[in-house]
Short mmCIF file of C-alpha atoms and ligand atoms in Angstrom, two decimals:
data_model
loop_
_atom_site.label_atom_id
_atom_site.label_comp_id
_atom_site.label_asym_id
_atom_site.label_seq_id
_atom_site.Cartn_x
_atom_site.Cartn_y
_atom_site.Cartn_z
CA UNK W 297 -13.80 37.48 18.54
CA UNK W 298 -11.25 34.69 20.06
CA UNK W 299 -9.69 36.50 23.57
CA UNK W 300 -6.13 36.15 22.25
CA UNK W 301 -3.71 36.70 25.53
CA UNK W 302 -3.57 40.72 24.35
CA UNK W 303 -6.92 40.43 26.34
CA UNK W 304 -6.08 39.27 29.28
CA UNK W 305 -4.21 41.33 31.91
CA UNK W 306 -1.24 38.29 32.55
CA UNK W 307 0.90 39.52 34.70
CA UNK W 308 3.07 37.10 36.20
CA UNK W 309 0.34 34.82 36.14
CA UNK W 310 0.69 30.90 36.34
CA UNK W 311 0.31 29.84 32.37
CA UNK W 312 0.14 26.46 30.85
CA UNK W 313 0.61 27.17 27.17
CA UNK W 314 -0.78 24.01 24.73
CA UNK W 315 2.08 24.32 21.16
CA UNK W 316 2.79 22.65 18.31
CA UNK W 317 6.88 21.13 18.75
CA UNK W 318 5.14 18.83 16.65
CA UNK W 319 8.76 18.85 14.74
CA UNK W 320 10.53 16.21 12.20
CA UNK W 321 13.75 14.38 14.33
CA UNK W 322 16.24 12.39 12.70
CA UNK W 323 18.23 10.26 15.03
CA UNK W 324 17.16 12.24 18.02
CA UNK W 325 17.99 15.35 15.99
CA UNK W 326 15.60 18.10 15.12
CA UNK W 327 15.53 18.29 10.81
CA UNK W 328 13.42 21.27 10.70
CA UNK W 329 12.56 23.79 13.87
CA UNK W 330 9.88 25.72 12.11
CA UNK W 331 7.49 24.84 14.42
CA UNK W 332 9.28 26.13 17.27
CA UNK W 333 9.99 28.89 15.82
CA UNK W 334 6.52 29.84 15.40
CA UNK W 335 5.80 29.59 18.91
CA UNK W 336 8.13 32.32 19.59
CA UNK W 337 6.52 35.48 19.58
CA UNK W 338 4.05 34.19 22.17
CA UNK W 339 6.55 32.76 24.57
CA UNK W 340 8.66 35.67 24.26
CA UNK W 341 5.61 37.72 25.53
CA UNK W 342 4.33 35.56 28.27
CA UNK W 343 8.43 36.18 29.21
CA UNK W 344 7.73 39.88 29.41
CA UNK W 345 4.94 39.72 31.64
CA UNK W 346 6.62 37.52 33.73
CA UNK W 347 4.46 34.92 33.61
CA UNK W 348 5.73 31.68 35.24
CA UNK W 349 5.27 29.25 32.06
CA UNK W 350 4.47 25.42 31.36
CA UNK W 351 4.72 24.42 27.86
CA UNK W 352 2.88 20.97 26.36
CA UNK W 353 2.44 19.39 23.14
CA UNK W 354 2.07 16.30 21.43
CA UNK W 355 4.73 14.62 19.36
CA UNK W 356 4.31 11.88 16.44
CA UNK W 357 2.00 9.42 17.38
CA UNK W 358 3.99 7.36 20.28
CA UNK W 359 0.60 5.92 20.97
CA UNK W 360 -0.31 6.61 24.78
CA UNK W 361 2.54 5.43 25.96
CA UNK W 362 6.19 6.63 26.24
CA UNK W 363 8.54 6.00 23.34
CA UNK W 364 11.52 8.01 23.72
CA UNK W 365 12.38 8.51 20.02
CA UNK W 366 9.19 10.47 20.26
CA UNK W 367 10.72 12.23 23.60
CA UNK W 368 10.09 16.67 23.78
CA UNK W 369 13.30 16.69 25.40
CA UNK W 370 15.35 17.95 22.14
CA UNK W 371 12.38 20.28 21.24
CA UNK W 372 13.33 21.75 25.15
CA UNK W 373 16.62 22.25 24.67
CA UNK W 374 16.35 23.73 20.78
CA UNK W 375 13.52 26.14 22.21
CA UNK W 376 16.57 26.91 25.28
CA UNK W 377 19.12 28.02 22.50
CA UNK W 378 16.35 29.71 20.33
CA UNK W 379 15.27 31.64 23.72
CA UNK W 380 18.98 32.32 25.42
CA UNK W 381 17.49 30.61 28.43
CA UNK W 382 17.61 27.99 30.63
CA UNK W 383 14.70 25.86 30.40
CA UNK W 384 13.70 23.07 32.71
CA UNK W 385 12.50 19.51 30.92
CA UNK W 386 10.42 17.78 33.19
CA UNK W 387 10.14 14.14 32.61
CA UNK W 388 6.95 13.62 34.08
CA UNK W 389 3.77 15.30 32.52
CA UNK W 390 1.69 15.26 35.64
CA UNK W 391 2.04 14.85 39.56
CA UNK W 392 2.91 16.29 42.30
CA UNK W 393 6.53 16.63 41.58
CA UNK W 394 5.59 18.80 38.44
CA UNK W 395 3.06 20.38 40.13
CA UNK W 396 5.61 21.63 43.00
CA UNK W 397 8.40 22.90 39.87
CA UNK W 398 5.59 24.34 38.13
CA UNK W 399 5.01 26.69 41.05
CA UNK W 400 8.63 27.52 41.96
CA UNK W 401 9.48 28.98 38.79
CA UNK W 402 10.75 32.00 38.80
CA UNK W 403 8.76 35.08 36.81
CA UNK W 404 10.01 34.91 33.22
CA UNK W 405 10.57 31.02 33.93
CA UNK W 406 10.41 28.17 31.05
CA UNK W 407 9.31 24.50 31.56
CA UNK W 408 8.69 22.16 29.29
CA UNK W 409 6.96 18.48 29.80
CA UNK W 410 7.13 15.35 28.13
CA UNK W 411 5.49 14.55 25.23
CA UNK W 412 1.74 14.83 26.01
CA UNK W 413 0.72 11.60 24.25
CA UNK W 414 2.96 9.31 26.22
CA UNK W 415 -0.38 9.63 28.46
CA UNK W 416 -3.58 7.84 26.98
CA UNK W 417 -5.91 10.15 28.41
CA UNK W 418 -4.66 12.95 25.96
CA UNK W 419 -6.03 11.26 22.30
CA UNK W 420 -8.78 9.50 24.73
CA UNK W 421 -10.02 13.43 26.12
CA UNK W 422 -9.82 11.93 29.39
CA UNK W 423 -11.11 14.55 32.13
CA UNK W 424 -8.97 13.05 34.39
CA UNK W 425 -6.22 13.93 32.85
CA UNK W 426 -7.18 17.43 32.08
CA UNK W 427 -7.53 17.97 35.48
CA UNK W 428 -4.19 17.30 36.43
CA UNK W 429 -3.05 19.29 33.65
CA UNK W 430 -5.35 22.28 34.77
CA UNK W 431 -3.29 22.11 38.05
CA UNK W 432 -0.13 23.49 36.21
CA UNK W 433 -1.18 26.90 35.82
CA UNK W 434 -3.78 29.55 36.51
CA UNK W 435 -4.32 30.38 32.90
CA UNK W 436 -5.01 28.58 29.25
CA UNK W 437 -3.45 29.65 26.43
CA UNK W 438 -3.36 27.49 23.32
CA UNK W 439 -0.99 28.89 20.13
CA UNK W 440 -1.16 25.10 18.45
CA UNK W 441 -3.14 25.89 15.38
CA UNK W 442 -2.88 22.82 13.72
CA UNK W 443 -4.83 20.47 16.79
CA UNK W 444 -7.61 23.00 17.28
CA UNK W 445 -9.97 20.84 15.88
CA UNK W 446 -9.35 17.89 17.71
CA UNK W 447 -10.90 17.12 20.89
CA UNK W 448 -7.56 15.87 22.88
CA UNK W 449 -7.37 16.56 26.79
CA UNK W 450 -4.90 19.16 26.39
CA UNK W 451 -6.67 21.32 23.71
CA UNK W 452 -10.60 20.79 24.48
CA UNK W 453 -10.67 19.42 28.25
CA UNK W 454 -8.19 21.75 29.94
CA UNK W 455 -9.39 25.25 29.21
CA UNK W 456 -12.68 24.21 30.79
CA UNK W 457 -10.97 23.87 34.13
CA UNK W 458 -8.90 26.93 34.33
CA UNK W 459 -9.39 30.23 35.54
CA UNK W 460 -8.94 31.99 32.00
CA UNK W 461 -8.51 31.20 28.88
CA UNK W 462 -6.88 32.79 25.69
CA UNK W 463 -5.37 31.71 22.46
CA UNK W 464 -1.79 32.63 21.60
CA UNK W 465 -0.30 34.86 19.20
CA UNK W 466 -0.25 32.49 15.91
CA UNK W 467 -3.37 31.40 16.62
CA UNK W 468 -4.53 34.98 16.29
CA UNK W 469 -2.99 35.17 13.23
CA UNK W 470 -4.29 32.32 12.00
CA UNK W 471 -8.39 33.16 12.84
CA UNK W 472 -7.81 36.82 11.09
CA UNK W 473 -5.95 35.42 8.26
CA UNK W 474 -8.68 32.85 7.79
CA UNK W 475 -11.60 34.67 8.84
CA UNK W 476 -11.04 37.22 5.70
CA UNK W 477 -11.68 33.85 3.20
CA UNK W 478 -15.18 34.00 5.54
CA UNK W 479 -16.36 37.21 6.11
CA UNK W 480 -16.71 39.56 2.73
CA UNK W 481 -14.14 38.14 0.95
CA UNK W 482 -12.80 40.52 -2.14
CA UNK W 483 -14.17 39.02 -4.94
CA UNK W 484 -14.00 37.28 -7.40
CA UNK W 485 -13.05 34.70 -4.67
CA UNK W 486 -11.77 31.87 -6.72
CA UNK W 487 -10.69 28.03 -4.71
CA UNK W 488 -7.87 26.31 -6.17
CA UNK W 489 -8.18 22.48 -4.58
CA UNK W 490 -6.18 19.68 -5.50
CA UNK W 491 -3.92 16.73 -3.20
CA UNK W 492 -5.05 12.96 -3.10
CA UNK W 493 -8.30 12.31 -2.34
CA UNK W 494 -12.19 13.38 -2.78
CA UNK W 495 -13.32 11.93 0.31
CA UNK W 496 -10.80 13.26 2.21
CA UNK W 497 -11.54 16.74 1.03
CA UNK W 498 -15.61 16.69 0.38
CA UNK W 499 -16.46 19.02 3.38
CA UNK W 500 -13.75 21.75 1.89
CA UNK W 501 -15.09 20.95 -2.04
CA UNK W 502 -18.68 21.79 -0.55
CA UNK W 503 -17.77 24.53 1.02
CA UNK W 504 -16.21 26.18 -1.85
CA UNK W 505 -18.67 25.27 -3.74
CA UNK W 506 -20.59 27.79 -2.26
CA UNK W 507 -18.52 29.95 -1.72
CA UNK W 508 -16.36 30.71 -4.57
CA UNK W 509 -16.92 32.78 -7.93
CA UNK W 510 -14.49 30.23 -9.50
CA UNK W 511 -13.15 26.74 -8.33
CA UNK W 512 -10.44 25.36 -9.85
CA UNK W 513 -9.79 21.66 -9.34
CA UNK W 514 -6.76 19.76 -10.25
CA UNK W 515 -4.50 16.51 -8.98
CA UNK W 516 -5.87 13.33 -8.52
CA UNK W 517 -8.88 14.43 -7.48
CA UNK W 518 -10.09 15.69 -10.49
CA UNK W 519 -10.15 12.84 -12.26
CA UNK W 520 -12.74 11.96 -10.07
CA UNK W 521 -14.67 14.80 -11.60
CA UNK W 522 -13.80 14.41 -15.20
CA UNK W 523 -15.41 10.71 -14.76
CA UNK W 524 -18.50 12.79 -13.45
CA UNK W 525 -18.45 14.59 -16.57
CA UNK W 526 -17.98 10.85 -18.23
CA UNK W 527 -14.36 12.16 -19.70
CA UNK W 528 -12.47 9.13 -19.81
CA UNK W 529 -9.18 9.33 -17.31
CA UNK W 530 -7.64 6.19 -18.07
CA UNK W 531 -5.80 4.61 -15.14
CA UNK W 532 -6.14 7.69 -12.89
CA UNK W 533 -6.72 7.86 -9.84
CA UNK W 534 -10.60 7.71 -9.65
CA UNK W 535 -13.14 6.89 -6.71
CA UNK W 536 -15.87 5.14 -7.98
CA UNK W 537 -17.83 5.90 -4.39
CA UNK W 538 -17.51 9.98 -4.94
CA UNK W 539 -18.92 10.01 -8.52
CA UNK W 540 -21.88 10.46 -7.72
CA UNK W 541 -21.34 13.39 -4.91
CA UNK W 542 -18.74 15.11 -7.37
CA UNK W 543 -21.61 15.72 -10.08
CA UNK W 544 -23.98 17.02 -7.38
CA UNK W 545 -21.31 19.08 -6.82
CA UNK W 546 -20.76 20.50 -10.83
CA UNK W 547 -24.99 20.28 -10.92
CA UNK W 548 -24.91 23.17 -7.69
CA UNK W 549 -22.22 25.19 -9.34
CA UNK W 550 -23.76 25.46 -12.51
CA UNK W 551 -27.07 26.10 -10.84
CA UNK W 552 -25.04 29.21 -9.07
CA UNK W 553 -23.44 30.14 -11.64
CA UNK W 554 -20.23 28.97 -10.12
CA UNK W 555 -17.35 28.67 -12.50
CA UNK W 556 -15.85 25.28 -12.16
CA UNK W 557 -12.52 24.79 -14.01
CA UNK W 558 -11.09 21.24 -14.48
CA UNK W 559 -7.74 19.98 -16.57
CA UNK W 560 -7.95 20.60 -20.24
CA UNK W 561 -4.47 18.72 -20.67
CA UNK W 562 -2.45 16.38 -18.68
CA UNK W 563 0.94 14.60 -18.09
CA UNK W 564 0.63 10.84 -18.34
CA UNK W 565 2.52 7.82 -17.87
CA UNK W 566 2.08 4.41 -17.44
CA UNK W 567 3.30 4.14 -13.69
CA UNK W 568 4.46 6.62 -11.08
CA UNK W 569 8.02 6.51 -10.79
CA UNK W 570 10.59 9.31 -11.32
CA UNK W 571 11.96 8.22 -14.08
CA UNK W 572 8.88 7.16 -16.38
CA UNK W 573 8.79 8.01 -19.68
CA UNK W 574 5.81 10.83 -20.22
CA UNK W 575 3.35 12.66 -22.21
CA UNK W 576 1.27 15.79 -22.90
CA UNK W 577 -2.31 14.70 -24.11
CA UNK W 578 -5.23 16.40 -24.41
CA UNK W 579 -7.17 13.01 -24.23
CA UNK W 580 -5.74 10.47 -21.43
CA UNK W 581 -5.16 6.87 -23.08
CA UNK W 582 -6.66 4.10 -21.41
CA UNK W 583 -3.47 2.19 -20.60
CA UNK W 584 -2.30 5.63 -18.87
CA UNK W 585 -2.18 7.64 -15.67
CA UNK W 586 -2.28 11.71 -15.19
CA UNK W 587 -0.07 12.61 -12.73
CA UNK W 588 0.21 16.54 -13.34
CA UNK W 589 -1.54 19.08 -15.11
CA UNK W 590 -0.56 20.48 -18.43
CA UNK W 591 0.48 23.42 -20.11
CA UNK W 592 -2.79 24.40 -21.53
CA UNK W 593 -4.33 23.70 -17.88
CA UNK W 594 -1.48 25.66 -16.31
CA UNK W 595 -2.63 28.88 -18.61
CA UNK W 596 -6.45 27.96 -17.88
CA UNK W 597 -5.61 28.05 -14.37
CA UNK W 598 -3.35 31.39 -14.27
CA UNK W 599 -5.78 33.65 -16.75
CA UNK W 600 -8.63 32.99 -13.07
CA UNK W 601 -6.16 33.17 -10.73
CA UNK W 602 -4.68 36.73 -12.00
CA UNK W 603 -7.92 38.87 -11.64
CA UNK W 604 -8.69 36.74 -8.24
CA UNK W 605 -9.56 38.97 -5.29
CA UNK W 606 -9.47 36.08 -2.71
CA UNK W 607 -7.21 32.79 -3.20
CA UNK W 608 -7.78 29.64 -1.18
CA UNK W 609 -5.35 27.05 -1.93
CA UNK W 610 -5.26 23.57 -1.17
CA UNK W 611 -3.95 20.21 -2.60
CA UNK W 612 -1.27 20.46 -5.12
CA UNK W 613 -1.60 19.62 -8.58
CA UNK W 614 0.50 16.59 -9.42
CA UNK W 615 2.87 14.30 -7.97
CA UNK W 616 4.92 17.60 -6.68
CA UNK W 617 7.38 15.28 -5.05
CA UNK W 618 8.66 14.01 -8.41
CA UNK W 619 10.22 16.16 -10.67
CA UNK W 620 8.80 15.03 -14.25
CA UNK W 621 4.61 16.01 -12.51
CA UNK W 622 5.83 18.90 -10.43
CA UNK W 623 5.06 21.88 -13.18
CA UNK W 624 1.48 21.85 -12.76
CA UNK W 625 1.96 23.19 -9.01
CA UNK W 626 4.64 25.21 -9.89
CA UNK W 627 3.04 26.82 -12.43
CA UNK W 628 -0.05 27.43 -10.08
CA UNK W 629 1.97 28.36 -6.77
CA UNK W 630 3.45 31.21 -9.79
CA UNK W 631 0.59 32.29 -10.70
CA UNK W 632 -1.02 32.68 -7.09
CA UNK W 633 2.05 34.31 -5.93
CA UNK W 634 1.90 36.68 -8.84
CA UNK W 635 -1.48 37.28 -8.01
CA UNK W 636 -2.45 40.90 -6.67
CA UNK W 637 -5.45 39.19 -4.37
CA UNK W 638 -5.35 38.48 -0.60
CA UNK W 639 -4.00 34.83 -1.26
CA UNK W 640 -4.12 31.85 1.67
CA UNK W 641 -2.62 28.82 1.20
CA UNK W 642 -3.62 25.38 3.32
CA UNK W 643 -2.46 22.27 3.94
CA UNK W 644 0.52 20.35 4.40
CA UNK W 645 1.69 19.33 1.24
CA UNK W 646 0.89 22.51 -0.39
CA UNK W 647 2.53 24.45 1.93
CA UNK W 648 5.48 22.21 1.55
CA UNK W 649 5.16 22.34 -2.01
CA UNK W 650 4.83 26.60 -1.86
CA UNK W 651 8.31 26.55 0.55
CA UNK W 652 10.37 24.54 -1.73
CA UNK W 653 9.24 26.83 -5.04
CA UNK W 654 10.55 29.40 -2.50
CA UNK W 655 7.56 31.49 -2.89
CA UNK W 656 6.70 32.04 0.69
CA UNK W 657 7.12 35.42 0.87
CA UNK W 658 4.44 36.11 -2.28
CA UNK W 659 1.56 34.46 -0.45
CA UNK W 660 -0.16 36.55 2.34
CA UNK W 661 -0.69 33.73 4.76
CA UNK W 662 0.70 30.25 4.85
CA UNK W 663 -1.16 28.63 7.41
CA UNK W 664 0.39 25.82 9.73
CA UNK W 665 -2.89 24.02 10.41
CA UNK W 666 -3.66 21.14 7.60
CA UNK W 667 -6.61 19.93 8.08
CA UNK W 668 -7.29 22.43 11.08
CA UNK W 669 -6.96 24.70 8.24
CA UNK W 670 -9.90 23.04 5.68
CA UNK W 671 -12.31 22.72 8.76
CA UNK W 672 -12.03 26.41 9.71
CA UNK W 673 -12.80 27.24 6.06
CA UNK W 674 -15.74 25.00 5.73
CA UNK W 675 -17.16 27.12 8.68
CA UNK W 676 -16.85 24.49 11.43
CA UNK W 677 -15.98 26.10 14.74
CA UNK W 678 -12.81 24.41 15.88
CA UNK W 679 -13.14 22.85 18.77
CA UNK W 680 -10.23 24.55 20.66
CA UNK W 681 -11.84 27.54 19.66
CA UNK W 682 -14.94 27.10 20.50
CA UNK W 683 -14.18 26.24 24.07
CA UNK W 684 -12.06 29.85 24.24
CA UNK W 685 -15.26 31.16 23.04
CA UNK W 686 -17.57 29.64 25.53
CA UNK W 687 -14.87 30.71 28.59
CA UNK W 688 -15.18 33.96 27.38
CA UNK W 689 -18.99 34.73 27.02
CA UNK W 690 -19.58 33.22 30.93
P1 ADP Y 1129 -2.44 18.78 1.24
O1 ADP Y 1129 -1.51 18.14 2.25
O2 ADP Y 1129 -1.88 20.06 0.69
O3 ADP Y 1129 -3.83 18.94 1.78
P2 ADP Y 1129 -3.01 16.23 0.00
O4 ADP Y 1129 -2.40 15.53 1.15
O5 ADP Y 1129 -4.47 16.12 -0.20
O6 ADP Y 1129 -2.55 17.78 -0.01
O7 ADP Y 1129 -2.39 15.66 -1.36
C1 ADP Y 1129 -1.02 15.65 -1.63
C2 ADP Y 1129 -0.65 14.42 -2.42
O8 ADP Y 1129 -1.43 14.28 -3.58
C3 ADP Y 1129 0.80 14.50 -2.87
O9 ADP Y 1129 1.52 13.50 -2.22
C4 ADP Y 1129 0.71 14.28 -4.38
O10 ADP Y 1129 1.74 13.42 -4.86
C5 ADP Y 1129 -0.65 13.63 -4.55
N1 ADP Y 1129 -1.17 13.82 -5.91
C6 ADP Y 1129 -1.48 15.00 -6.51
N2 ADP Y 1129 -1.88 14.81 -7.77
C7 ADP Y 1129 -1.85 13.48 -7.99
C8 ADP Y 1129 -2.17 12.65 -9.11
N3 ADP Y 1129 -2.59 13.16 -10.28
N4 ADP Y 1129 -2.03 11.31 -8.98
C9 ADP Y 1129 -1.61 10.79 -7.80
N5 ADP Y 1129 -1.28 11.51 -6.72
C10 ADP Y 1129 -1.40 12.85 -6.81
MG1 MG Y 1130 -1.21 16.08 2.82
#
């Protein structure tokens, strides 16, 4: 197992702690603190032990160099109100002038640096740059789920250089949580994927594949595999490169005996906007797009999802975002919170999409890592894990 920083005997040590304040601003502002708040439970700890502690993370994509509408500095002072403390911003993310703060914090004491990618060498991995991070602190600790499978300075290079290295609280929460989908799942274990794109989602569709008793596949990528299947889709959203890959996929699950259930019905239109006129059809006409499931589909889908033991969710069903093609992932983010199985739902958009149903609280894990999320399920070992790992087996 990952040495979360239960396993390591802290006290008052010298932490740099890697987080996600990867958080939404408007006008400077902070629309949504989520992210933050996650990191909580983990700061509040290193608190207790007294650990002297220097907080990083990335924010937007400023691009390797500074931008200050992409600045940490309101993230700092939200995580100051959230905590009841005083925190100290530092400007600079590396040099001797943070390096001489860093140490003269007192034992409970908060700083925060500027956003990590105002520095090229973070996207680049640049050891350099590791190194001076590494000279903030004695010990690693890494609670950012969703960048654990990049290979950025701050979450691959750094806990190579440091004296320990653990991952935070979340990200324990977020291995056990996802290591259940792995190891023995409760079966029938039955994949629900949906979102944009096939070939942004073959590794996961593979995976389940092989996984699964039952896949379910819906939203645009479907349509994909209804071509396979040489059901005509109309103007959906089809790509003509993945064809071939999606009926090797259908061939293996009916080889395994793998369930595989696709639309039955659909909402079309003849463009996606809001306020299109639509239909139910059973049979997409050429001169028309599906943007949502149906009814009948949204039945299909519920009868397999209520005797699931296991749910993996990701990609919602329809255009969520519009009104007129948000049923279909209502009707499945129902059924899977109705659902008596251990029930997991990945990636941004469904997560999103779960939230604003307000069904957060009927799902056992939401996780906070997108496509951190789909690696870890098709068995990859994150690389921000895998580095922990290594650390710990020296
Ligand atoms: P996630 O973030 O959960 O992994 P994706 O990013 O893969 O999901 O996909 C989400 C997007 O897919 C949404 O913006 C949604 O509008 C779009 N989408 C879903 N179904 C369709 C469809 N039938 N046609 C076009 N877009 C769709
Ligand atoms: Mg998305």
């Amino acid at each position: 197992m990952t040495a979360t920083i239960r396993d390591l005997d802290i006290k008052n040590a010298e932490v740099l702690l890697r987080v996600d304040f990867n958080v939404p601003l408007q006008n400077g502002e902070i629309s949504d603190d989520t992210r933050i708040r996650r990191a909580l439970p983990t700061i509040q700890y290193l608190q207790e032990q007294g650990c002297k502690t220097v907080i990083c993370s990335h924010l937007g994509r400023p691009g390797g160099a500074p931008d200050p509408k992409a600045s940490l500095e309101a993230a700092a002072s939200r995580l100051a109100e959230l905590l009841e403390t005083e925190i100290i911003f530092s400007p600079e993310i590396t040099g001797d002038g943070v390096e001489e703060v860093a140490r003269t914090l007192p034992n409970g004491g908060i700083m925060v640096l500027e956003n990590l990618r105002f520095h090229p060498g973070e996207k680049a991995g640049a050891l350099d740059f590791s190194g001076e991070l590494a000279r903030l602190g004695k010990v690693y600790v890494n609670d950012a789920f969703g960048t654990m499978h990049r290979k950025d300075a701050s979450i691959a290079g750094v806990p190579t250089l440091m004296e320990q290295a653990a991952v935070g609280l979340l990200v324990g929460i977020e291995i056990e949580a996802l290591t259940k989908l792995m190891d023995g799942p409760e079966r029938p274990f039955v994949g629900i994927l949906g979102g944009a794109k096939v070939s942004d989602k073959i590794g996961i569709v593979d995976a389940l594949a092989r996984r699964c008793d039952t896949l379910i596949i819906g939203g645009a990528m479907s349509y994909t595999f209804l071509q396979a299947q040489g059901i005509d889709v109309g103007q959906s959203r089809v790509e003509k490169g993945k064809i071939n890959h999606a009926k090797r996929i259908l061939e293996r699950c009916e080889a395994k005996g793998v369930n595989v259930l696709l639309p039955v019905d659909h909402i079309v239109a003849t463009e996606l906007s809001a306020d299109v006129e639509t239909d139910v059809v059973t049979e997409i006409p050429e001169d028309k797009m599906a943007l949502d499931i149906g009814p009948e589909t949204v039945h299909l889908f519920t009868e397999a999802l209520a005797s699931a033991g296991t749910i993996f969710w990701n990609g919602p069903m329809g255009v969520f975002e519009m009104e007129a093609f948000s049923a279909g992932t209502r009707g499945v983010a129902n059924a899977v919170a109705e659902s008596k199985g251990y029930s997991v739902v990945g990636g941004g958009d469904s997560a999103a999409a779960i939230q604003a149903f307000e069904l957060s609280e009927k799902v056992d894990h939401i996780s906070t890592g997108g496509g951190a999320s789909l690696a870890f399920v098709e068995g990859t070992t994150l690389p921000g894990i895998r580095v922990i790992n290594e650390r710990r087996s020296q």
